[in-house]
Coordinates of N, CA and C in Angstrom, one line a residue:
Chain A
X23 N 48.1 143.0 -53.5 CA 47.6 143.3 -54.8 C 47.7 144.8 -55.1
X24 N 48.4 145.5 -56.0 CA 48.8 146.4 -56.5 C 47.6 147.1 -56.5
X25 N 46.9 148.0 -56.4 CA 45.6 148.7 -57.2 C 45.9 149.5 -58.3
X26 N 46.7 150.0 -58.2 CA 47.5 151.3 -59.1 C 48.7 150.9 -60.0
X27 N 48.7 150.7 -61.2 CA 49.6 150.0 -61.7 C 50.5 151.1 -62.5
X28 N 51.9 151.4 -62.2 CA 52.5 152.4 -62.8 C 53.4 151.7 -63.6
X29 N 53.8 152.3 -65.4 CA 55.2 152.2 -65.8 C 55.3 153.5 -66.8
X30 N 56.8 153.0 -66.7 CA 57.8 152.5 -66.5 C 58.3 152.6 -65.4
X31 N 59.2 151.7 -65.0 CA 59.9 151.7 -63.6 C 61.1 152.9 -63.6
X32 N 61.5 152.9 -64.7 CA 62.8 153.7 -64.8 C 62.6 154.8 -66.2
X33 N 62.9 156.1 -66.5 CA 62.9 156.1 -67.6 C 64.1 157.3 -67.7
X34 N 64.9 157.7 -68.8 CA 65.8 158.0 -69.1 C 65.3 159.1 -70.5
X35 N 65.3 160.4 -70.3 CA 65.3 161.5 -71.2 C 66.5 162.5 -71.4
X36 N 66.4 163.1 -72.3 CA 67.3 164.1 -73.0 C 66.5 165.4 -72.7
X37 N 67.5 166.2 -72.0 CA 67.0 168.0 -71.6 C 66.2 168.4 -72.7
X38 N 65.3 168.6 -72.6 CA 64.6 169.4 -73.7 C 62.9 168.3 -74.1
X39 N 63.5 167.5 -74.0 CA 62.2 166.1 -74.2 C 61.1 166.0 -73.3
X40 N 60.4 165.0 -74.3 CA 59.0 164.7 -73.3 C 59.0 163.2 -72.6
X41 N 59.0 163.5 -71.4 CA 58.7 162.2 -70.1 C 57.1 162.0 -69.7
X42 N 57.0 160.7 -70.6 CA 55.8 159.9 -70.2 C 55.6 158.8 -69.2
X43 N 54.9 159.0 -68.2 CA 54.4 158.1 -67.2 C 53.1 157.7 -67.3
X44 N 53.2 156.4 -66.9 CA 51.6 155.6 -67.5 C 51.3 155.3 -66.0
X45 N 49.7 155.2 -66.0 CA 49.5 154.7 -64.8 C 47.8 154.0 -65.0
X46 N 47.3 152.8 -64.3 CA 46.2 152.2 -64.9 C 45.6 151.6 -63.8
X47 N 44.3 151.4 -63.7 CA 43.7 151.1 -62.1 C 42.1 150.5 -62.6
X48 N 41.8 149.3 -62.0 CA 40.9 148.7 -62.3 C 39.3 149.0 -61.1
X49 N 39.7 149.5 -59.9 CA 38.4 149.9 -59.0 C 37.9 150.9 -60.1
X50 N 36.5 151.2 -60.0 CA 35.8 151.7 -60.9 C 35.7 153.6 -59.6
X51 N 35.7 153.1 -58.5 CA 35.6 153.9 -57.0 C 36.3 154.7 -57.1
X52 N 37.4 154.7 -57.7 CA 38.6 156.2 -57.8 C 37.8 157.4 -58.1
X53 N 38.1 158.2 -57.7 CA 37.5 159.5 -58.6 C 38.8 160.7 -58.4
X54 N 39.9 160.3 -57.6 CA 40.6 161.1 -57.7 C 42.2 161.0 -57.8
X55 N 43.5 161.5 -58.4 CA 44.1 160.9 -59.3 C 45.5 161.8 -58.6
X56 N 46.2 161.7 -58.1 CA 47.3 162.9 -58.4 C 48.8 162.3 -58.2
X57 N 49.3 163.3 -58.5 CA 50.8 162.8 -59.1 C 51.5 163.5 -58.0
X58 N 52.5 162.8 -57.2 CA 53.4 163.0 -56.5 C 55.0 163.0 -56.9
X59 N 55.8 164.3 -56.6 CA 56.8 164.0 -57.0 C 58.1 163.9 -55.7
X60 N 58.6 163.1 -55.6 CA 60.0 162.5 -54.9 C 61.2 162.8 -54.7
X61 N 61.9 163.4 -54.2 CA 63.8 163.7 -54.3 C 64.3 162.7 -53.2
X62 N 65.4 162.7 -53.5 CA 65.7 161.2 -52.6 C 65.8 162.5 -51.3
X63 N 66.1 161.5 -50.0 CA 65.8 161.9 -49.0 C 64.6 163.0 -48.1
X64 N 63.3 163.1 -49.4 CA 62.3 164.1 -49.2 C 61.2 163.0 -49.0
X65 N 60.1 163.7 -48.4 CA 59.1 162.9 -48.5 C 58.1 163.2 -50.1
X66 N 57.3 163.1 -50.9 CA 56.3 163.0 -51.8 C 55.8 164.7 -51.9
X67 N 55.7 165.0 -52.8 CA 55.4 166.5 -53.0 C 54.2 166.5 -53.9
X68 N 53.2 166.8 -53.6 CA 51.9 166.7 -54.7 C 52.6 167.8 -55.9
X69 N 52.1 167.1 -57.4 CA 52.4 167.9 -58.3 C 51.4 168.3 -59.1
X70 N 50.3 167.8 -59.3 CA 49.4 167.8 -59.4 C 48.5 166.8 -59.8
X71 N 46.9 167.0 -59.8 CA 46.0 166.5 -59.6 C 44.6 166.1 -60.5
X72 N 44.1 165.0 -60.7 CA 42.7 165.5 -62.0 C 41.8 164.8 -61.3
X73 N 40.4 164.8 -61.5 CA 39.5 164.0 -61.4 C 38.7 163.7 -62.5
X74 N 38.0 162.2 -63.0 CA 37.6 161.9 -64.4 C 36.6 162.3 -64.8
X75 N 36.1 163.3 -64.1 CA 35.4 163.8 -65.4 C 35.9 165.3 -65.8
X76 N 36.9 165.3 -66.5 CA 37.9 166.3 -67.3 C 38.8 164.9 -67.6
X77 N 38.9 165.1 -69.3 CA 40.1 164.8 -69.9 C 41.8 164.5 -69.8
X78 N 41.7 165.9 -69.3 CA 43.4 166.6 -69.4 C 43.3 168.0 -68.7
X79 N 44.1 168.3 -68.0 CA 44.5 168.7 -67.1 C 46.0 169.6 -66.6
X80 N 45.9 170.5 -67.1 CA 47.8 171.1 -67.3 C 48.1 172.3 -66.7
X81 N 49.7 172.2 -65.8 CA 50.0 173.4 -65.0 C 51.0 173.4 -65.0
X82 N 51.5 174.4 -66.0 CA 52.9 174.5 -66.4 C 53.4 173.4 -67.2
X83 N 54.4 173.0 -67.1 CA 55.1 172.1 -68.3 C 54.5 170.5 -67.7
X84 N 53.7 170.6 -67.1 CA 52.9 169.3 -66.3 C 51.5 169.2 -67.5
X85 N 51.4 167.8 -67.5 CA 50.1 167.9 -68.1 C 49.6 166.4 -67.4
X86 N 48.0 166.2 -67.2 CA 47.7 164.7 -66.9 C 46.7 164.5 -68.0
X87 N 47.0 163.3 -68.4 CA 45.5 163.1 -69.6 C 44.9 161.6 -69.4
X88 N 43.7 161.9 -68.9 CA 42.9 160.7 -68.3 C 41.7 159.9 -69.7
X89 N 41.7 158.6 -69.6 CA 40.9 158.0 -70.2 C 40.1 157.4 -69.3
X90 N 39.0 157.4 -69.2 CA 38.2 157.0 -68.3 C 37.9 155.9 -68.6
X91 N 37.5 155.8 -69.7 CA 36.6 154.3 -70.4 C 38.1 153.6 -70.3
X92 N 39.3 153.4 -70.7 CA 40.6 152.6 -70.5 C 40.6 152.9 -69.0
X93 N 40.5 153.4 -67.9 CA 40.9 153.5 -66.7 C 42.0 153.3 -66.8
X94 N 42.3 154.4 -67.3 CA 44.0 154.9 -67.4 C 44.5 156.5 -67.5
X95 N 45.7 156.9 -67.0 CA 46.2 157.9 -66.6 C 47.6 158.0 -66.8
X96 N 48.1 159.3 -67.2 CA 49.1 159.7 -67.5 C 49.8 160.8 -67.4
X97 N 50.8 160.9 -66.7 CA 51.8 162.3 -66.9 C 53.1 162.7 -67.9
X98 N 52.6 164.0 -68.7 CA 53.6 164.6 -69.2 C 54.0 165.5 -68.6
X99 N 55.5 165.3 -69.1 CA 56.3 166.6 -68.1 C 57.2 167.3 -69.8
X100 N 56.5 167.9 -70.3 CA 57.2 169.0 -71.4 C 58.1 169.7 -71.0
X101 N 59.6 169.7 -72.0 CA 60.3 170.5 -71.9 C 61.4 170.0 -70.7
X102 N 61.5 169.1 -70.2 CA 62.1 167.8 -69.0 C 63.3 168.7 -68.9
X103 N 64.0 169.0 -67.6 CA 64.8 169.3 -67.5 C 65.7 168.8 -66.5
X104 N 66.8 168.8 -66.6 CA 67.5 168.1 -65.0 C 66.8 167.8 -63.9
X105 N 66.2 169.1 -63.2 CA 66.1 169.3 -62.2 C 64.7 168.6 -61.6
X106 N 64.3 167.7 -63.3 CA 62.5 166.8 -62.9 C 63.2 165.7 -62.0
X107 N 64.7 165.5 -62.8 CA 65.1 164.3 -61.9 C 64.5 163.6 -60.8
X108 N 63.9 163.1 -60.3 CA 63.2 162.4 -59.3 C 62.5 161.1 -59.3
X109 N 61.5 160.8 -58.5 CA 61.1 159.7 -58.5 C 59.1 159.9 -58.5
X110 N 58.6 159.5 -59.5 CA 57.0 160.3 -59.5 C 56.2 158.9 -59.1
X111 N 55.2 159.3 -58.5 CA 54.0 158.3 -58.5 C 52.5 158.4 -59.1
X112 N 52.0 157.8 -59.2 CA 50.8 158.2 -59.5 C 50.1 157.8 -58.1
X113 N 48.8 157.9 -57.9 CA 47.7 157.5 -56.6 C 46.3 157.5 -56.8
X114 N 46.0 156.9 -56.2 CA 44.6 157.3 -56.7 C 43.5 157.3 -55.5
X115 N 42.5 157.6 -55.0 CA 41.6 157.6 -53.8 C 40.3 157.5 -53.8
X116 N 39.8 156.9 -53.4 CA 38.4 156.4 -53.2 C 37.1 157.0 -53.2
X117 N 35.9 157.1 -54.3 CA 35.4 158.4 -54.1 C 34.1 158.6 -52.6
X118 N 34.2 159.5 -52.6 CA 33.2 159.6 -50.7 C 33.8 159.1 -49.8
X119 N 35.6 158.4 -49.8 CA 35.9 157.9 -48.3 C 36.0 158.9 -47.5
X120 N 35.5 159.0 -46.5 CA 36.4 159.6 -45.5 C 37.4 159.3 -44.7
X121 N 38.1 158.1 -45.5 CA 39.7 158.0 -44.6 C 40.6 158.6 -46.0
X122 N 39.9 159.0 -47.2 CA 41.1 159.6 -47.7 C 42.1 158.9 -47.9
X123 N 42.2 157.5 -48.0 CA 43.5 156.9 -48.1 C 43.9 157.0 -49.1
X124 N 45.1 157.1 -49.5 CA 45.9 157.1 -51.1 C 46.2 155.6 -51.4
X125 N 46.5 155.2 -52.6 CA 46.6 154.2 -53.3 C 48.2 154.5 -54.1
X126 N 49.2 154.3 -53.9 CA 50.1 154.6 -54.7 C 50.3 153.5 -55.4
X127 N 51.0 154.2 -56.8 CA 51.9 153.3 -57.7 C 52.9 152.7 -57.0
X128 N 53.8 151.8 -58.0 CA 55.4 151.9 -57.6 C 56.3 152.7 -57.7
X129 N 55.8 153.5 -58.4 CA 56.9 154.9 -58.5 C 57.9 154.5 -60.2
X130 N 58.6 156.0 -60.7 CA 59.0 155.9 -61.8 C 60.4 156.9 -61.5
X131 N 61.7 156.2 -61.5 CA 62.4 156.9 -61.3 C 63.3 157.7 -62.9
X132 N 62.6 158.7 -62.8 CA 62.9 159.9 -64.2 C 64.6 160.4 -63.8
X133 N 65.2 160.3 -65.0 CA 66.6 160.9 -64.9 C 66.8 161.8 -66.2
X134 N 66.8 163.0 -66.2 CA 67.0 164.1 -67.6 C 68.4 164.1 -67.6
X135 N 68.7 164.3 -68.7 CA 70.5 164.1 -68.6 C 70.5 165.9 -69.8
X136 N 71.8 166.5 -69.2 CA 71.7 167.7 -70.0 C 72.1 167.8 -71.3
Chain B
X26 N 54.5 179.9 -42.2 CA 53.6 178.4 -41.6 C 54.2 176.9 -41.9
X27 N 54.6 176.2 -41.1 CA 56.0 175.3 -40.9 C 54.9 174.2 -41.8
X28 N 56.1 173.3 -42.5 CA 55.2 172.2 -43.3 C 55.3 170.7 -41.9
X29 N 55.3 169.8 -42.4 CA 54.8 168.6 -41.6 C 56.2 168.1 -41.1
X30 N 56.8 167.6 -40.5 CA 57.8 167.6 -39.3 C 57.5 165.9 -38.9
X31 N 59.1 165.6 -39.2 CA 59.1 164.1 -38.5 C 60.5 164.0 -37.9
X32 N 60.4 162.5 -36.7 CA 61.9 162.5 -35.9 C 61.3 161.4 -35.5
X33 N 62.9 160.9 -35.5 CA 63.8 161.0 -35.8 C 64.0 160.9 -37.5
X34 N 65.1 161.6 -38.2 CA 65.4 161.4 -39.4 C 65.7 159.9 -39.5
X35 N 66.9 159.4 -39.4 CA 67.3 158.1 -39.5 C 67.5 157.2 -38.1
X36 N 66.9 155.8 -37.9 CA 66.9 155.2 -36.9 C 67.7 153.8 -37.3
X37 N 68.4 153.0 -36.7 CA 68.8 151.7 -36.6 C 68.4 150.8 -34.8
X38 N 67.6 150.1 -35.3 CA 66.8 149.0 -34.3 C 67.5 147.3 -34.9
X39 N 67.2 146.6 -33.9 CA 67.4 145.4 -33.6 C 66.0 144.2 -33.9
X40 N 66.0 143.6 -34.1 CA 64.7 142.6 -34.4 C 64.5 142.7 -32.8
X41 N 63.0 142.5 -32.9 CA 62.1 142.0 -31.9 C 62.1 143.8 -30.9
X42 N 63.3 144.6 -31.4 CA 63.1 145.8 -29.8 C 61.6 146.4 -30.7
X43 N 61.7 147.7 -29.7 CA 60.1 148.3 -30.1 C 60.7 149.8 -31.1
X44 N 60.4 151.0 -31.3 CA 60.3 152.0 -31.6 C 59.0 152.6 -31.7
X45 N 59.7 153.9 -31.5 CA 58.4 155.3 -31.9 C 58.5 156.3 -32.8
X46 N 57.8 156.3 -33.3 CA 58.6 157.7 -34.8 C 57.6 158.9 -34.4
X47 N 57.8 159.9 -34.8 CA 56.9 160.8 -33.9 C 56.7 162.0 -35.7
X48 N 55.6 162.6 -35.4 CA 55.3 163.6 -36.5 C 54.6 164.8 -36.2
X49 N 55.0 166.1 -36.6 CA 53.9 167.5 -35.9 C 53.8 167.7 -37.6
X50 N 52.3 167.6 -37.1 CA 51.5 167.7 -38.4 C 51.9 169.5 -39.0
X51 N 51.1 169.6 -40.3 CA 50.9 171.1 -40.9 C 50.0 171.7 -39.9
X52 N 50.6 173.4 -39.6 CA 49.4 173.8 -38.9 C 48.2 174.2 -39.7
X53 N 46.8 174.0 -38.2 CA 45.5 174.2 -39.3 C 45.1 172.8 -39.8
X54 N 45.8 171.6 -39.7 CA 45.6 170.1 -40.0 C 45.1 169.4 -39.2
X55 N 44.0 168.5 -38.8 CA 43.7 167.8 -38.0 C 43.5 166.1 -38.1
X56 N 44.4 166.2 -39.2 CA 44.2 164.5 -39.9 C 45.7 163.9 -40.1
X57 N 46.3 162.7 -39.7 CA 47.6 161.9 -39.8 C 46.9 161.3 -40.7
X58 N 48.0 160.7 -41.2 CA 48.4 159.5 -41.9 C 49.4 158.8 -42.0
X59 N 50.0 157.8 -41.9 CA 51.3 157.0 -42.0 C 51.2 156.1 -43.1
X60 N 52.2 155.9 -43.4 CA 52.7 155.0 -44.6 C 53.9 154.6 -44.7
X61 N 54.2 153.5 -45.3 CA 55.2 153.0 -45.0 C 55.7 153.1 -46.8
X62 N 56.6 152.9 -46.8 CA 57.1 153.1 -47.8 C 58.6 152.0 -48.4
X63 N 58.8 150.7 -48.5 CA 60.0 149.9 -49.2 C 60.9 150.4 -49.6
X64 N 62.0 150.2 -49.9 CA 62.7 150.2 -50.7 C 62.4 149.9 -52.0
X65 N 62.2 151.6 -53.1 CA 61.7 150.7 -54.8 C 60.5 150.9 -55.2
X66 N 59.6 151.3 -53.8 CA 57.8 151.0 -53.6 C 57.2 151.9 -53.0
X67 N 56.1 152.2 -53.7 CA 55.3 153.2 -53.3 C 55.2 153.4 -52.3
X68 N 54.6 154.4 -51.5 CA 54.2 154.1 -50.1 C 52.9 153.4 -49.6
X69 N 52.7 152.8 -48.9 CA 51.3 151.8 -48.5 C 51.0 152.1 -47.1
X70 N 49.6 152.9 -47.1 CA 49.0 153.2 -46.2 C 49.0 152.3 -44.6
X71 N 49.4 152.9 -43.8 CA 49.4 152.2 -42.4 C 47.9 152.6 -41.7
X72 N 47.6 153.8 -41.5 CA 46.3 153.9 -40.9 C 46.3 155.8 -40.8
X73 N 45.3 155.7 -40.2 CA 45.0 157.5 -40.1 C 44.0 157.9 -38.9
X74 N 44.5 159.0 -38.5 CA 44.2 159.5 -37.4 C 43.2 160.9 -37.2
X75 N 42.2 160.4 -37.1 CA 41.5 162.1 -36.9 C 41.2 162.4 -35.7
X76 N 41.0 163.6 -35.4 CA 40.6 164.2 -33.9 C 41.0 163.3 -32.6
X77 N 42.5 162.5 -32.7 CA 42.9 161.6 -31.8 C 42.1 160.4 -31.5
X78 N 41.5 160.3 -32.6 CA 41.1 158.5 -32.7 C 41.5 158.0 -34.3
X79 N 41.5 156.5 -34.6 CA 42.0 155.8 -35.3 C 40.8 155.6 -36.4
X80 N 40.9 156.1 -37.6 CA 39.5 156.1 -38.0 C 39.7 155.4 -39.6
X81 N 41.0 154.4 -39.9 CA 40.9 153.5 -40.4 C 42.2 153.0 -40.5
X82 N 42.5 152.2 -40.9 CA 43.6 151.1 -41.3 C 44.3 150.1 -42.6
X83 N 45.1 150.2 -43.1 CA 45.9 149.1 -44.1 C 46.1 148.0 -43.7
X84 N 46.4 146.9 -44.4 CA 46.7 145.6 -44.3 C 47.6 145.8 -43.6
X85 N 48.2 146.1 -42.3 CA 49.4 146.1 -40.9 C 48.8 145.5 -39.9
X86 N 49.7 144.6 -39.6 CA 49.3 143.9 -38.3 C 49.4 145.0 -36.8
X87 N 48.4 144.2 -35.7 CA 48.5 144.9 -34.5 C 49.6 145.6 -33.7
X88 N 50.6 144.9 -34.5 CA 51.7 145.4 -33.4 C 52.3 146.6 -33.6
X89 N 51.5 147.0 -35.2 CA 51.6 148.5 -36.0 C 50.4 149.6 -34.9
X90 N 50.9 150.0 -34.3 CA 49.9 151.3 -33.4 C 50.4 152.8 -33.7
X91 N 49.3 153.2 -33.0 CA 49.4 154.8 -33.1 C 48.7 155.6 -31.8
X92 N 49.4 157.0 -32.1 CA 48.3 158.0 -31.4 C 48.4 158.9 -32.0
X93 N 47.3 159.8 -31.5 CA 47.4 161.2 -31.8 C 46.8 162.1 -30.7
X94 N 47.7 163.2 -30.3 CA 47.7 164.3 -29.2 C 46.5 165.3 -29.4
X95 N 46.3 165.7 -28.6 CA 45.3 167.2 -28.4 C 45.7 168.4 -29.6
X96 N 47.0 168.3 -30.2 CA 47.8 169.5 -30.6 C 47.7 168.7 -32.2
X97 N 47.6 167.3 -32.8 CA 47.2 167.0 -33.8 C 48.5 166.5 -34.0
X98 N 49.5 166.4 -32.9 CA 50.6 165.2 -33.4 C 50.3 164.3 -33.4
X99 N 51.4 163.3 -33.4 CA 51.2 161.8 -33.9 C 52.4 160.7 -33.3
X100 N 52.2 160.1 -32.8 CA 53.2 158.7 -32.6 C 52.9 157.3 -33.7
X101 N 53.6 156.7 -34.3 CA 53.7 155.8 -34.5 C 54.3 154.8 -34.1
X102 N 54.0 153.4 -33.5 CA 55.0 152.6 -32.6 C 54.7 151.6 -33.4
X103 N 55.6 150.9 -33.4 CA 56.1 149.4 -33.8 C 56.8 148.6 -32.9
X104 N 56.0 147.2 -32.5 CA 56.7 146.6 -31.7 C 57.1 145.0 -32.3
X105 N 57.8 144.6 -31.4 CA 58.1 143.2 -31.7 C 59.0 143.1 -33.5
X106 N 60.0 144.3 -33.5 CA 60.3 144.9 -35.2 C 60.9 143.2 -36.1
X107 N 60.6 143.3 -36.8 CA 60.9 142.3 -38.2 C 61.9 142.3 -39.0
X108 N 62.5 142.1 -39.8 CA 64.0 142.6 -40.7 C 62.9 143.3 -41.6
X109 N 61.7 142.6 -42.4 CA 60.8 143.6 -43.3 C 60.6 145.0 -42.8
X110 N 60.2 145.0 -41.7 CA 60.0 146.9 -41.5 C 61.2 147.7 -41.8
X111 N 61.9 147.1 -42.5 CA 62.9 148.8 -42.5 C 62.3 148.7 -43.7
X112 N 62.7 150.6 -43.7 CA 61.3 151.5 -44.8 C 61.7 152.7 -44.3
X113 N 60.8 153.4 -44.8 CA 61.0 155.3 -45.0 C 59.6 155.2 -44.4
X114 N 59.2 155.6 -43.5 CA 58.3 155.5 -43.0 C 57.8 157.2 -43.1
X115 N 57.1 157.7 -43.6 CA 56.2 158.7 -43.9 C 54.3 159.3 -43.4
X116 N 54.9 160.4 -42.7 CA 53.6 161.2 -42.5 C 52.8 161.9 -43.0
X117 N 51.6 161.8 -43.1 CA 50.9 163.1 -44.1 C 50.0 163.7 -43.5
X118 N 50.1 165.0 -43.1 CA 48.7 165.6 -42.6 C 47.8 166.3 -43.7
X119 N 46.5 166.6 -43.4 CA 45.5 167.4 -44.1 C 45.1 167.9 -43.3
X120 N 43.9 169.0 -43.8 CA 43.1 169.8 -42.9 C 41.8 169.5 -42.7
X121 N 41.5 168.0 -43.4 CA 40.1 167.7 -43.2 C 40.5 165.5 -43.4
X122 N 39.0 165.0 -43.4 CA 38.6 163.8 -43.4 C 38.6 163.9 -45.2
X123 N 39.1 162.6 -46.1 CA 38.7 162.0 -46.9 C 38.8 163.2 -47.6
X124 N 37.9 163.4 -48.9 CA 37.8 164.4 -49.9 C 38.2 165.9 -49.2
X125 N 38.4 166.1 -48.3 CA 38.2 167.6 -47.7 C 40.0 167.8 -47.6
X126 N 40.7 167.1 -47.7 CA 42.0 166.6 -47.3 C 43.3 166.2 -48.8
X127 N 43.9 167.2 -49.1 CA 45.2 166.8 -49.4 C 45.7 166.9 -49.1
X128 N 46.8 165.7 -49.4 CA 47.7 165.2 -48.3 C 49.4 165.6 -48.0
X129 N 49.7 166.4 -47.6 CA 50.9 166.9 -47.6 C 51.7 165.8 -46.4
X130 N 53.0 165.2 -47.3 CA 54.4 164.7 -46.7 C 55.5 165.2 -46.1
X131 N 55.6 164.8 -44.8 CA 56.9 165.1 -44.3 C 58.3 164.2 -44.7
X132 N 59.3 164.3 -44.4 CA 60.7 164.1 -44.9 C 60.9 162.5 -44.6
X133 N 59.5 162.2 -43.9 CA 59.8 160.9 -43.5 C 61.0 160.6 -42.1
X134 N 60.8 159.0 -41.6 CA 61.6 158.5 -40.8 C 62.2 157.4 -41.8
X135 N 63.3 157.1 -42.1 CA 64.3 156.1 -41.9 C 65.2 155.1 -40.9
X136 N 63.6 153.8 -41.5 CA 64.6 152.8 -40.1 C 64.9 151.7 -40.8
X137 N 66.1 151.5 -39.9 CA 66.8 150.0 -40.7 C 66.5 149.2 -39.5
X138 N 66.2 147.8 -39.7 CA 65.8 146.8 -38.4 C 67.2 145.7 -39.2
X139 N 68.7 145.2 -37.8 CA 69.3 144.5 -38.3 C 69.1 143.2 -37.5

C-alpha cells in the first residue's frame, strides 16, 4: 500500500517554466514532508522540506505549498532549467517516531528541454 | 567532512547465493538506514540502525539482516537472493533517532540478481 501518493509520473517542461509535482497522503501522523531530488546514478539529495503547520514554504526557485485540510502537497520549481532534470520524490514521516522512517512517493521523472 | 559512502557500486549475484553491501555513514551520525529502492520506485525502507542495535523494520523478510559497527558503519546482508531483489539499494545516515535526524543518501549499491 502506497502511503505517499505522487504525480505525475513523468513530466516534460520548457527552460524557463514552471514544474508542478503533486503529492497526497491519507495518515493523519505525518507531520513532516520533504522533497528529495535524484540524478541517475546518485543517491536522493534532500531539497527541501515543510511541516503543516506553515502553508508554503520557499528556497530559492523551490517552493512547497501544503494543504492540510486536502492532505496534500506540492512542489514548484520556478524558472526550471536543464539542469532540474532529475527524478523528485516527495516523503513523508511519522510525527514522534523515533525510527524516523521515510515514506516515499514513486518518484517524478522532470525533463526541462532548452 | 566526507558524505555517506557505499560498496560495492555495482554487484551481479546469482539466485539463492548470499551478499553484503557495506556503508560508512556521515561523520558525527549515529543512525543507518537502508532502503531498497526498484526500478521506477521510490525507495522502501528496509530497517535502521542505531548505536549498533536494530531499532526497527519494513515489510522485509528475515533473510534481509543487518549490522552496525562501533565506528557507526553498517552491513547489509541478504541471503537466499530472489530475481525481485535487484534494486539500488541505498543508505542513509543521520545524527540522531526519528525527528532529531535528516536523512542524508549515499550513491547507493546496485545489484542485479540473474
Amino acid at each position: 500500500q502506497q502511503q505517499v501518493k505522487q504525480s505525475p509520473q513523468s513530466l516534460i517542461v520548457q527552460k524557463g517554466g514552471i514544474s508542478i509535482i503533486n503529492c497526497a497522503y491519507e495518515n493523519t501522523a505525518f507531520d513532516y514532508f520533504p522533497w528529495y531530488q535524484q540524478f541517475p546514478g546518485k543517491g536522493p539529495a534532500l531539497l527541501i522540506a515543510i511541516r503543516p503547520d506553515v502553508s508554503e514554504k520557499k528556497e530559492g526557485r523551490f517552493t512547497i505549498s501544503f494543504n492540510k485540510s486536502a492532505k496534500q502537497f506540492s512542489l514548484h520549481i520556478m524558472d526550471s532549467q536543464p539542469g532540474d532534470s532529475a527524478t523528485y520524490f516527495c516523503a513523508a514521516r511519522v510525527r514522534g517516531s523515533t525510527l524516523g522512517r521515510l515514506y516515499f512517493g514513486r518518484g517524478t521523472q522532470l525533463t526541462v528541454w532548452p | 567532512e566526507t558524505g555517506v559512502t557505499q560498496s560495492p557500486t555495482h554487484l551481479i549475484k546469482t539466485r539463492g547465493q548470499q551478499v553484503t553491501l557495506r556503508c560508512s555513514s556521515q561523520s558525527g551520525h549515529n543512525t543507518v538506514s537502508w532502503y531498497q529502492q526498484a526500478l521506477g520506485q521510490g525507495p522502501q525502507f528496509i530497517f535502521q540502525y542505531y548505536r549498533e542495535e536494530e531499532n526497527g523494520r519494513g515489510n522485509f523478510p528475515p533473510r534481509f539482516s543487518g549490522l552496525q559497527f562501533p565506528n557507526y558503519s553498517s552491513e547489509l546482508n541478504v541471503n537466499a537472493l530472489e530475481l525481485d531483489d535487484s534494486a539500488l539499494y541505498l543508505c542513509a545516515s543521520s545524527p540522531g533517532q526519528g525527528e532529531r535526524g535528516t536523512q542524508y543518501f549515499g550513491p547507493g549499491t546496485r545489484l542485479l540478481v540473474l
